[in-house]
Amino acid sequence: MGVESAGMATAAVKKRRGCSCNKDDFLPEESFKSWETYGKALGETVMRLRDRLTSRSLEQTELTEVRARSGHEMKRNLSWWDLIWFGIGAVIGAGIFVLTGQEAQTEAGPAVVLSFVVSGISAMLSVFCYTEFAVEIPVAGGSFAYLRVELGDFMAFIAAGNILLEYVIGGAAVARSWTSYFATLLNHEPNDFRIHATSLAKDYSRLDPIAVAVITIICAVAVISTKATSRFNYIASIVHVLIIVFIVVAGLTKAKVDNLTPFTPFGARGIFSASAVLFFAYVGFDAVSTMAEETKNPAKDIPIGLVGAMSITTLAYCLLALTLCLMQPYQKIDADAPFSVAFQAVGMDWAKYIVAFGALKGMTTVLLVSAVGQARYLTHIARTHMVPPWFANVHERTGTPINATVVMLIATAVIAFFTSLGILSNLLSISTLFIFMLVAVALLVRRYYVSGETSAVNRNKLVVCLLLIVGSSVATAMYWGLSKKGWVAYVVTVPMWFLATLYLAVFVPKARAPKLWGVPLVPWLPSASIAINIFLLGSIDAKSFMRFGAWTVFLLIYYFFIGLHASYDTAKGSEMVEKVKGLEEGSGGGGSDGESSRRGGN
């Protein structure tokens, strides 16, 4: 395989520059050259899986070699100002304008405000974890690249599948919500503009052609230019913020404090159950981390952009939710278009048009930023050949990943056409919370373990602490989900989490300090992120976990038959190139090969 594979990989990059579309653009690796080579690769599945399980990529590899596989560079033209507005545009949309009504009515009542606070805390903890990685590994792969560096190829692939699922489902949910508010703007019921296919199952029978049309327009805008997209986004987001201010001020003029009584009609369980679903409202900020490759000064711009956007968003959500609950009793809040209907109910019919327009604008920018983010995730995943490298192509003129953008939005449009919002929001929350938990684990590994430097004793201490932190968090979440009134298990699981984190802080020396910007309060902050993300997972319904399990099985089947062999060939080809390069330079390849053997290649 060796030099031949490396040569083929180089040839594949050259072909992609010409934007061809043939078999070698999708499966150029040695394992797929013939049925004979594929059979041989399948026979080596166990050996290759063992290799990939222990393989951890190098930061420099992600920043140079892997990024170069796109053929052309993305343009560095974004500042912290762009990132803040990208963050606001990515997040404030369907979550607040649709799900607030659904969760207030059926799960939390007026305490939906507290649900947003819980979700916001979880999201902010994850923001800090993402920020350190994005500053030090500024590539389009986002959490996929971070996990490849710290947890290895296999865990990165599992995360990659859920990242793509998150974006497709999130975009589909927002597109369907767009239709609901568009109908409200025209004085129609949400389903008036959907086609009822009675032969399909209930949750899949409302066909939504408007959602498909909106996604198609978004796709066209997203492939033109990232900077142009940014300009449109922050101008639109400023308008959005002004509309949010209007909703809060106008809504509070019709406020009735009595509407907050009872404040917690469904108890604490309802608050956390709503939090798990409302986490959907914070999904999107990770799209900002995928733009690190296009940021002028990542060390300054990314922390300001991410933390600034999340702070503004959390405050806006809490104010909007409180205003809604003060305007109407929670039992009367509309589940499809809560803010528009609330203004209509208090005699401000004219205001519902402003609200509907604001919601449509917010959801449009969410779709736009999501399209930008999801394409960059797929681009970087394709650079590793875990999915066909054709998706990694960056267009020479626009500097955008056109192939990845178009394919992801086609998938989003198909899901949006069929599937109801309730199914989409729950499944999205599972994927997102799972990924955020993995990123927090990866941050602890990054701070406490450096291959070839950390002693075996300290490595084992870290592993035990991580197992106890994750295990106690899972036990707490499971007990919460299964036991409606019990509390005894918490006396064991919560102290176990605390003591494991304390031991990690006191008795395990840190192996690495952040170079440019670091998460504060390590290990407490990432450990808390792990605990709260897993706890919120315990509040999601069983059917959503069954769908999540089915998706995971599909991912594993794809990986064992295609992704594993493609990424293995690519990694080994890259290692051979490094060896040949070292020999040509008279170094014998010792330095890079030694490092590669410690980290397991790329």
XYZ file of C-alpha atoms in Angstrom:
602
model
C 0.000 0.000 0.000
C 2.656 2.561 1.189
C 3.978 4.977 -1.441
C 1.397 3.830 -3.986
C -1.473 4.831 -1.641
C 0.169 8.154 -0.943
C 0.475 8.811 -4.674
C -3.169 7.906 -5.215
C -4.226 10.240 -2.398
C -2.287 13.084 -4.031
C -3.891 12.325 -7.387
C -7.321 12.319 -5.746
C -6.719 15.817 -4.375
C -5.752 17.039 -7.842
C -8.918 15.550 -9.321
C -11.092 17.201 -6.698
C -9.603 20.545 -7.623
C -11.182 20.028 -10.993
C -14.445 19.175 -9.216
C -14.818 15.851 -11.017
C -17.390 13.309 -9.943
C -16.308 9.718 -10.467
C -15.629 6.592 -8.441
C -12.189 7.778 -7.302
C -13.707 10.939 -5.867
C -15.825 8.814 -3.524
C -13.717 5.712 -2.860
C -10.126 6.389 -3.990
C -8.492 4.263 -1.282
C -6.536 1.047 -1.955
C -9.117 -1.100 -0.123
C -11.779 -0.256 -2.714
C -9.726 -0.707 -5.903
C -11.248 -4.125 -6.572
C -13.425 -6.771 -4.933
C -10.237 -8.663 -4.124
C -8.655 -5.751 -2.218
C -11.974 -5.070 -0.478
C -12.207 -8.700 0.654
C -8.665 -8.494 1.999
C -9.544 -5.300 3.876
C -12.621 -6.920 5.442
C -10.401 -9.800 6.585
C -8.245 -7.270 8.438
C -11.201 -5.524 10.112
C -10.249 -6.511 13.671
C -6.616 -5.428 13.235
C -7.624 -2.153 11.582
C -10.238 -1.443 14.253
C -7.626 -1.974 16.971
C -5.362 0.483 15.182
C -8.073 3.115 14.815
C -9.252 2.724 18.418
C -5.828 3.793 19.671
C -5.053 6.338 16.940
C -4.938 9.972 17.956
C -4.274 12.677 15.419
C -1.660 15.408 15.853
C -2.756 19.043 16.157
C -0.291 20.003 13.456
C -1.676 17.291 11.192
C -5.200 18.695 11.532
C -3.942 22.226 10.890
C -1.819 21.464 7.831
C -1.997 18.082 6.092
C -5.682 17.295 6.728
C -6.781 20.823 5.863
C -4.760 20.729 2.633
C -6.849 17.808 1.351
C -9.607 20.247 0.359
C -7.424 21.503 -2.487
C -8.078 25.190 -1.707
C -7.922 27.267 1.485
C -10.967 28.819 3.099
C -10.674 32.605 3.323
C -9.702 34.162 6.693
C -11.980 37.178 6.852
C -14.087 36.857 10.041
C -13.664 38.902 13.259
C -15.116 38.554 16.781
C -17.915 40.898 15.706
C -18.866 38.469 12.927
C -18.702 35.524 15.345
C -20.964 37.140 17.960
C -23.629 37.785 15.373
C -23.114 34.371 13.821
C -23.680 32.927 17.306
C -26.852 34.934 17.879
C -28.074 34.160 14.365
C -27.298 30.465 14.821
C -29.167 30.072 18.090
C -32.175 32.391 18.441
C -34.895 30.812 16.313
C -37.364 27.946 16.520
C -36.268 26.924 20.011
C -37.582 30.045 21.687
C -40.396 30.922 19.283
C -41.974 27.453 19.113
C -40.776 25.089 21.832
C -41.369 27.619 24.627
C -45.109 27.260 24.151
C -44.975 23.485 23.827
C -42.937 22.988 27.023
C -44.724 25.647 29.088
C -48.101 24.120 28.279
C -47.286 20.452 28.866
C -44.117 20.145 30.997
C -43.034 23.127 33.087
C -45.716 25.827 33.282
C -44.363 29.306 34.158
C -41.232 27.574 35.510
C -40.197 27.188 31.872
C -38.062 30.242 32.694
C -36.028 28.061 35.061
C -35.827 25.397 32.352
C -34.124 27.932 30.096
C -31.726 28.813 32.928
C -30.743 25.152 33.401
C -30.272 24.638 29.663
C -28.333 27.894 29.453
C -25.931 26.849 32.209
C -25.305 23.556 30.442
C -24.736 25.333 27.132
C -22.388 27.918 28.676
C -20.241 25.185 30.264
C -19.983 23.534 26.866
C -19.130 26.890 25.259
C -16.080 27.220 27.504
C -14.913 23.711 26.603
C -15.344 24.386 22.892
C -13.549 27.710 23.114
C -10.218 26.323 24.328
C -10.185 23.750 21.535
C -11.249 26.236 18.853
C -8.465 28.641 19.828
C -5.722 25.998 19.774
C -7.023 23.848 16.887
C -8.696 26.403 14.579
C -10.005 24.119 11.833
C -13.390 23.639 10.174
C -13.871 20.239 11.819
C -14.987 21.668 15.165
C -15.654 18.989 17.791
C -14.833 16.224 15.288
C -11.253 17.495 14.984
C -10.944 18.030 18.750
C -12.042 14.462 19.480
C -9.693 13.037 16.843
C -6.785 14.707 18.618
C -7.737 13.724 22.170
C -9.999 10.632 22.109
C -8.970 9.032 18.832
C -10.405 8.159 15.450
C -13.198 5.820 16.499
C -14.799 8.126 19.087
C -14.416 11.007 16.640
C -16.349 9.038 14.020
C -19.223 8.262 16.422
C -19.331 11.949 17.312
C -19.172 12.878 13.614
C -22.277 10.839 12.848
C -24.156 12.573 15.642
C -22.867 15.990 14.619
C -24.276 15.490 11.130
C -27.530 14.129 12.574
C -27.733 17.160 14.871
C -27.430 19.600 11.999
C -29.796 17.811 9.637
C -32.481 17.392 12.295
C -31.965 20.900 13.670
C -32.312 22.440 10.233
C -35.396 20.360 9.487
C -37.039 21.369 12.772
C -36.375 25.055 12.155
C -37.651 24.824 8.566
C -40.941 23.273 9.712
C -41.271 25.974 12.366
C -40.708 28.555 9.634
C -43.829 27.245 7.914
C -45.834 27.524 11.153
C -44.992 31.193 11.672
C -45.415 32.007 7.988
C -48.948 30.636 8.221
C -49.588 32.765 11.316
C -48.349 35.855 9.490
C -50.995 35.190 6.815
C -53.757 34.466 9.374
C -53.768 30.708 8.749
C -53.318 27.632 10.905
C -49.817 26.054 10.643
C -51.096 22.911 8.928
C -53.036 24.870 6.311
C -49.879 25.073 4.195
C -48.931 21.427 4.669
C -50.169 18.480 2.620
C -51.900 15.786 4.672
C -50.822 12.336 3.436
C -53.294 10.090 5.248
C -51.505 6.908 4.154
C -48.424 7.802 6.246
C -47.945 7.476 10.022
C -49.295 10.353 12.114
C -45.904 11.922 12.941
C -44.828 11.811 9.283
C -48.036 12.629 7.434
C -47.907 16.432 7.271
C -45.800 17.114 4.166
C -44.151 20.540 4.174
C -43.191 21.893 0.713
C -42.603 25.416 2.084
C -39.862 24.109 4.381
C -38.166 22.518 1.366
C -38.349 25.779 -0.606
C -36.825 27.779 2.257
C -33.955 25.301 2.629
C -33.265 25.481 -1.112
C -32.952 29.283 -1.001
C -30.692 29.067 2.064
C -28.465 26.587 0.222
C -27.990 29.016 -2.675
C -26.984 31.833 -0.314
C -24.628 29.666 1.756
C -22.472 28.556 -1.180
C -21.782 32.086 -2.449
C -19.514 33.563 0.257
C -18.941 33.173 3.996
C -18.227 36.892 4.436
C -21.342 37.890 2.489
C -23.334 35.441 4.599
C -21.842 37.049 7.700
C -22.832 40.550 6.613
C -26.399 39.484 5.904
C -26.525 37.588 9.188
C -25.465 40.358 11.537
C -27.652 42.976 9.877
C -30.595 40.584 10.122
C -29.669 39.647 13.706
C -29.602 43.303 14.780
C -33.155 43.614 13.450
C -33.983 40.425 15.344
C -32.669 41.827 18.630
C -34.780 44.943 18.147
C -37.872 42.763 17.643
C -37.041 40.796 20.807
C -36.832 44.086 22.720
C -40.236 45.030 21.285
C -41.777 41.688 22.330
C -40.498 42.075 25.894
C -41.497 45.731 26.317
C -44.897 45.438 24.595
C -45.646 42.121 26.261
C -44.895 43.415 29.761
C -47.452 46.183 29.286
C -50.055 43.371 29.282
C -48.445 41.394 32.096
C -50.507 39.818 34.875
C -48.537 38.489 37.835
C -51.411 36.108 38.625
C -50.529 34.169 35.462
C -47.370 32.929 37.211
C -49.458 31.032 39.754
C -48.932 28.124 40.189
C -45.283 28.631 39.192
C -44.269 24.966 39.147
C -47.445 22.985 38.321
C -45.423 19.968 37.139
C -42.741 20.087 39.831
C -38.967 19.813 39.508
C -39.258 16.852 37.161
C -41.187 18.986 34.682
C -38.535 21.725 34.835
C -35.709 19.334 33.958
C -37.780 17.475 31.384
C -38.461 20.781 29.638
C -34.768 21.720 29.965
C -33.739 18.631 28.019
C -36.016 19.586 25.123
C -35.312 23.317 25.343
C -31.610 22.585 24.990
C -32.644 22.575 21.336
C -32.936 26.351 21.699
C -29.189 26.628 22.390
C -28.063 24.335 19.598
C -26.045 26.124 16.957
C -23.265 27.834 18.883
C -20.909 24.982 17.959
C -21.294 26.133 14.346
C -19.244 29.171 15.344
C -16.313 26.921 16.312
C -16.312 25.440 12.795
C -15.547 28.925 11.469
C -12.250 29.099 13.374
C -10.421 28.258 10.141
C -11.868 31.436 8.609
C -11.182 33.679 11.632
C -8.507 36.388 11.478
C -7.318 36.071 15.098
C -8.709 32.887 16.735
C -7.065 33.513 20.147
C -9.031 36.755 20.611
C -12.013 36.438 18.311
C -13.314 32.985 19.297
C -13.606 33.472 23.109
C -15.266 36.872 22.674
C -17.532 35.592 19.915
C -18.698 32.392 21.606
C -19.091 33.623 25.193
C -20.598 36.935 24.076
C -23.184 35.264 21.853
C -24.208 32.745 24.526
C -24.546 35.409 27.247
C -26.811 37.568 25.077
C -28.852 34.546 23.997
C -29.458 33.209 27.529
C -30.602 36.620 28.781
C -32.931 37.033 25.787
C -34.471 33.580 26.296
C -35.225 34.123 29.967
C -36.816 37.523 29.309
C -38.922 36.193 26.433
C -40.127 33.146 28.388
C -41.029 35.277 31.421
C -42.900 37.773 29.229
C -44.918 35.003 27.570
C -45.932 33.466 30.903
C -46.957 36.873 32.277
C -49.177 37.502 29.246
C -51.181 34.248 29.365
C -51.938 31.409 31.792
C -49.700 28.496 30.842
C -52.719 26.290 29.985
C -53.728 28.709 27.211
C -50.318 29.221 25.616
C -50.364 28.061 22.010
C -47.979 25.191 21.205
C -47.282 26.176 17.574
C -46.966 29.971 17.571
C -47.061 30.994 21.254
C -45.957 34.639 21.027
C -48.167 35.600 18.084
C -51.236 33.991 19.673
C -50.421 35.573 23.067
C -50.479 39.080 21.586
C -53.715 38.266 19.801
C -55.212 37.031 23.091
C -54.430 40.293 24.918
C -55.996 42.424 22.196
C -52.824 43.435 20.336
C -53.650 41.810 17.006
C -51.316 44.153 15.106
C -48.340 43.054 17.238
C -48.627 39.430 16.167
C -47.449 40.410 12.685
C -44.276 41.956 14.098
C -43.731 38.859 16.216
C -44.287 36.499 13.300
C -41.929 38.542 11.122
C -39.281 38.475 13.861
C -39.646 34.740 14.296
C -39.342 34.162 10.548
C -36.251 36.344 10.355
C -34.702 34.565 13.348
C -35.360 31.136 11.923
C -33.972 32.205 8.547
C -30.645 33.227 10.079
C -30.569 30.017 12.139
C -30.948 28.038 8.924
C -28.280 30.103 7.197
C -25.652 29.775 9.936
C -26.527 26.099 10.349
C -25.937 25.570 6.626
C -22.514 27.190 6.919
C -21.574 25.179 10.018
C -22.785 21.760 8.903
C -20.970 22.017 5.581
C -17.695 22.751 7.348
C -18.131 19.794 9.665
C -18.740 17.476 6.713
C -15.796 18.998 4.858
C -13.335 18.186 7.636
C -14.784 14.713 8.198
C -14.342 14.049 4.474
C -10.737 15.242 4.666
C -10.018 12.227 6.889
C -11.820 9.939 4.364
C -14.278 8.702 7.024
C -16.842 9.831 4.479
C -16.068 10.142 0.741
C -13.402 12.822 0.059
C -15.596 14.352 -2.667
C -17.371 16.214 0.153
C -14.093 17.920 1.149
C -13.805 19.943 -2.050
C -13.520 23.718 -1.506
C -14.428 25.789 -4.548
C -11.531 27.848 -5.871
C -13.537 31.005 -6.592
C -15.990 31.175 -3.675
C -13.707 29.595 -1.062
C -16.698 27.624 0.249
C -17.364 23.852 0.455
C -20.106 23.670 -2.174
C -20.450 19.875 -2.365
C -20.846 19.475 1.397
C -23.296 22.379 1.609
C -25.590 21.063 -1.124
C -25.658 17.447 0.091
C -26.317 18.361 3.735
C -29.160 20.682 2.791
C -30.733 18.062 0.519
C -30.775 15.671 3.495
C -32.247 18.429 5.673
C -34.977 19.152 3.116
C -36.007 15.484 2.906
C -36.348 15.201 6.707
C -38.179 18.537 6.939
C -40.676 17.449 4.286
C -41.965 14.511 6.366
C -41.164 14.672 10.080
C -43.016 16.445 12.923
C -41.291 18.936 15.238
C -41.834 16.859 18.407
C -39.787 13.921 17.101
C -37.076 16.202 15.730
C -36.546 18.259 18.910
C -36.101 15.253 21.225
C -33.746 13.387 18.909
C -31.729 16.546 18.328
C -31.245 17.093 22.060
C -29.859 13.562 22.529
C -27.253 13.958 19.788
C -26.217 17.410 20.954
C -25.926 16.580 24.659
C -23.932 13.439 23.814
C -21.434 15.424 21.704
C -21.057 18.166 24.307
C -20.365 15.546 26.963
C -17.619 13.995 24.795
C -15.988 17.404 24.218
C -15.838 17.994 28.009
C -14.219 14.553 28.475
C -11.749 15.384 25.700
C -10.806 18.634 27.443
C -9.939 16.755 30.651
C -7.838 14.312 28.636
C -6.107 17.234 26.928
C -5.165 18.906 30.215
C -4.111 15.756 32.102
C -2.580 13.488 29.458
C 0.213 13.965 26.917
C 1.360 10.843 25.085
C 4.987 9.972 25.849
C 5.141 12.394 28.791
C 2.406 11.427 31.264
C 3.466 8.509 33.479
C 1.502 5.253 33.440
C 0.457 5.842 37.063
C -0.991 9.290 36.370
C -2.621 8.038 33.160
C -4.369 5.283 35.117
C -5.485 7.768 37.783
C -7.001 9.918 35.040
C -8.816 6.950 33.497
C -10.295 5.918 36.868
C -11.405 9.482 37.630
C -13.056 9.835 34.222
C -14.854 6.508 34.632
C -16.139 7.571 38.059
C -17.219 11.035 36.832
C -19.063 9.638 33.809
C -20.361 6.568 35.673
C -21.756 8.549 38.619
C -23.361 11.030 36.212
C -24.988 8.203 34.237
C -26.225 6.564 37.460
C -27.720 9.868 38.637
C -29.470 10.407 35.285
C -30.802 6.833 35.167
C -32.140 7.041 38.717
C -33.803 10.348 37.885
C -35.407 8.848 34.794
C -36.580 5.611 36.430
C -37.469 6.668 39.980
C -40.239 9.215 40.339
C -39.912 9.934 44.072
C -36.757 8.242 45.393
C -33.661 10.088 46.586
C -31.443 7.488 48.310
C -29.239 6.804 45.251
C -28.283 10.482 44.994
C -26.553 10.206 48.380
C -24.124 7.820 46.670
C -23.869 9.109 43.082
C -23.486 12.848 43.711
C -20.690 12.509 46.333
C -18.987 9.990 44.008
C -18.915 12.603 41.239
C -17.635 15.254 43.646
C -14.889 13.073 45.146
C -13.703 11.848 41.725
C -13.404 15.451 40.509
C -11.695 16.503 43.749
C -9.165 13.646 43.460
C -8.438 14.646 39.867
C -7.878 18.262 40.951
C -5.614 17.447 43.905
C -3.752 14.207 43.152
C -3.347 14.098 39.363
C -0.825 16.615 37.960
C -1.783 18.532 34.834
C 0.273 17.554 31.809
C -0.439 20.582 29.641
C -1.227 24.257 30.038
C -3.224 26.119 27.375
C -1.017 28.123 25.021
C -3.329 31.024 24.217
C -6.633 30.801 26.109
C -7.779 28.234 28.641
C -10.980 27.115 30.330
C -11.052 28.330 33.961
C -11.639 26.054 36.978
C -10.347 22.827 35.411
C -11.309 20.066 36.253
C -14.472 21.386 37.940
C -15.987 23.203 34.974
C -15.639 20.384 32.388
C -16.646 17.818 35.019
C -19.800 19.828 35.750
C -20.463 20.003 32.007
C -20.271 16.201 31.801
C -22.651 15.791 34.750
C -25.329 18.245 33.615
C -25.302 17.086 29.985
C -25.738 13.455 31.035
C -28.399 14.435 33.586
C -30.445 16.204 30.922
C -30.174 13.080 28.767
C -31.980 11.225 31.559
C -35.018 13.481 31.074
C -35.611 12.541 27.420
C -38.286 10.008 26.456
C -37.529 6.344 25.694
C -38.700 6.431 22.047
C -36.129 9.106 21.245
C -33.400 6.890 22.689
C -34.628 4.021 20.505
C -34.286 6.239 17.413
C -30.857 7.329 18.633
C -29.877 3.675 19.057
C -31.024 2.838 15.524
C -28.923 5.697 14.135
C -25.891 4.498 16.112
C -26.290 0.962 14.705
C -26.399 2.414 11.189
C -23.220 4.402 11.895
C -21.389 1.307 13.104
C -22.427 -0.712 10.048
C -21.156 2.035 7.747
C -17.932 2.358 9.737
C -17.057 -1.339 9.755
C -17.743 -1.783 6.022
C -16.510 1.557 4.599
C -15.315 4.294 6.954
C -12.823 2.167 8.891
C -11.013 0.948 5.779
C -11.001 4.313 3.998
C -9.606 6.197 7.002
C -7.093 3.412 7.741
C -5.696 3.518 4.185
C -5.515 7.322 4.291
C -3.710 7.359 7.638
C -1.174 4.722 6.590
C -0.583 6.503 3.285
C 0.138 9.729 5.172
C 2.545 7.945 7.494
C 4.412 6.560 4.479
C 4.669 10.041 2.960
C 6.227 11.299 6.208
C 8.749 8.439 6.205
C 9.749 9.072 2.583
C 10.011 12.807 3.269
C 12.252 12.135 6.245
C 14.529 9.878 4.178
C 14.784 12.494 1.447
C 15.810 15.092 4.021
C 18.433 12.714 5.445
C 16.714 12.403 8.839
C 15.681 8.785 8.434
C 12.127 9.744 9.379
C 12.958 9.258 13.044
C 11.365 12.366 14.498
C 7.972 12.359 12.895
C 7.651 8.586 12.921
C 8.450 8.432 16.597
C 5.806 10.992 17.369
C 3.381 9.191 15.048
C 3.908 5.930 16.869
C 3.206 7.582 20.205
C 0.007 9.201 18.965
C -1.058 6.363 16.668
C -0.879 8.169 13.322
C -3.698 10.257 11.892
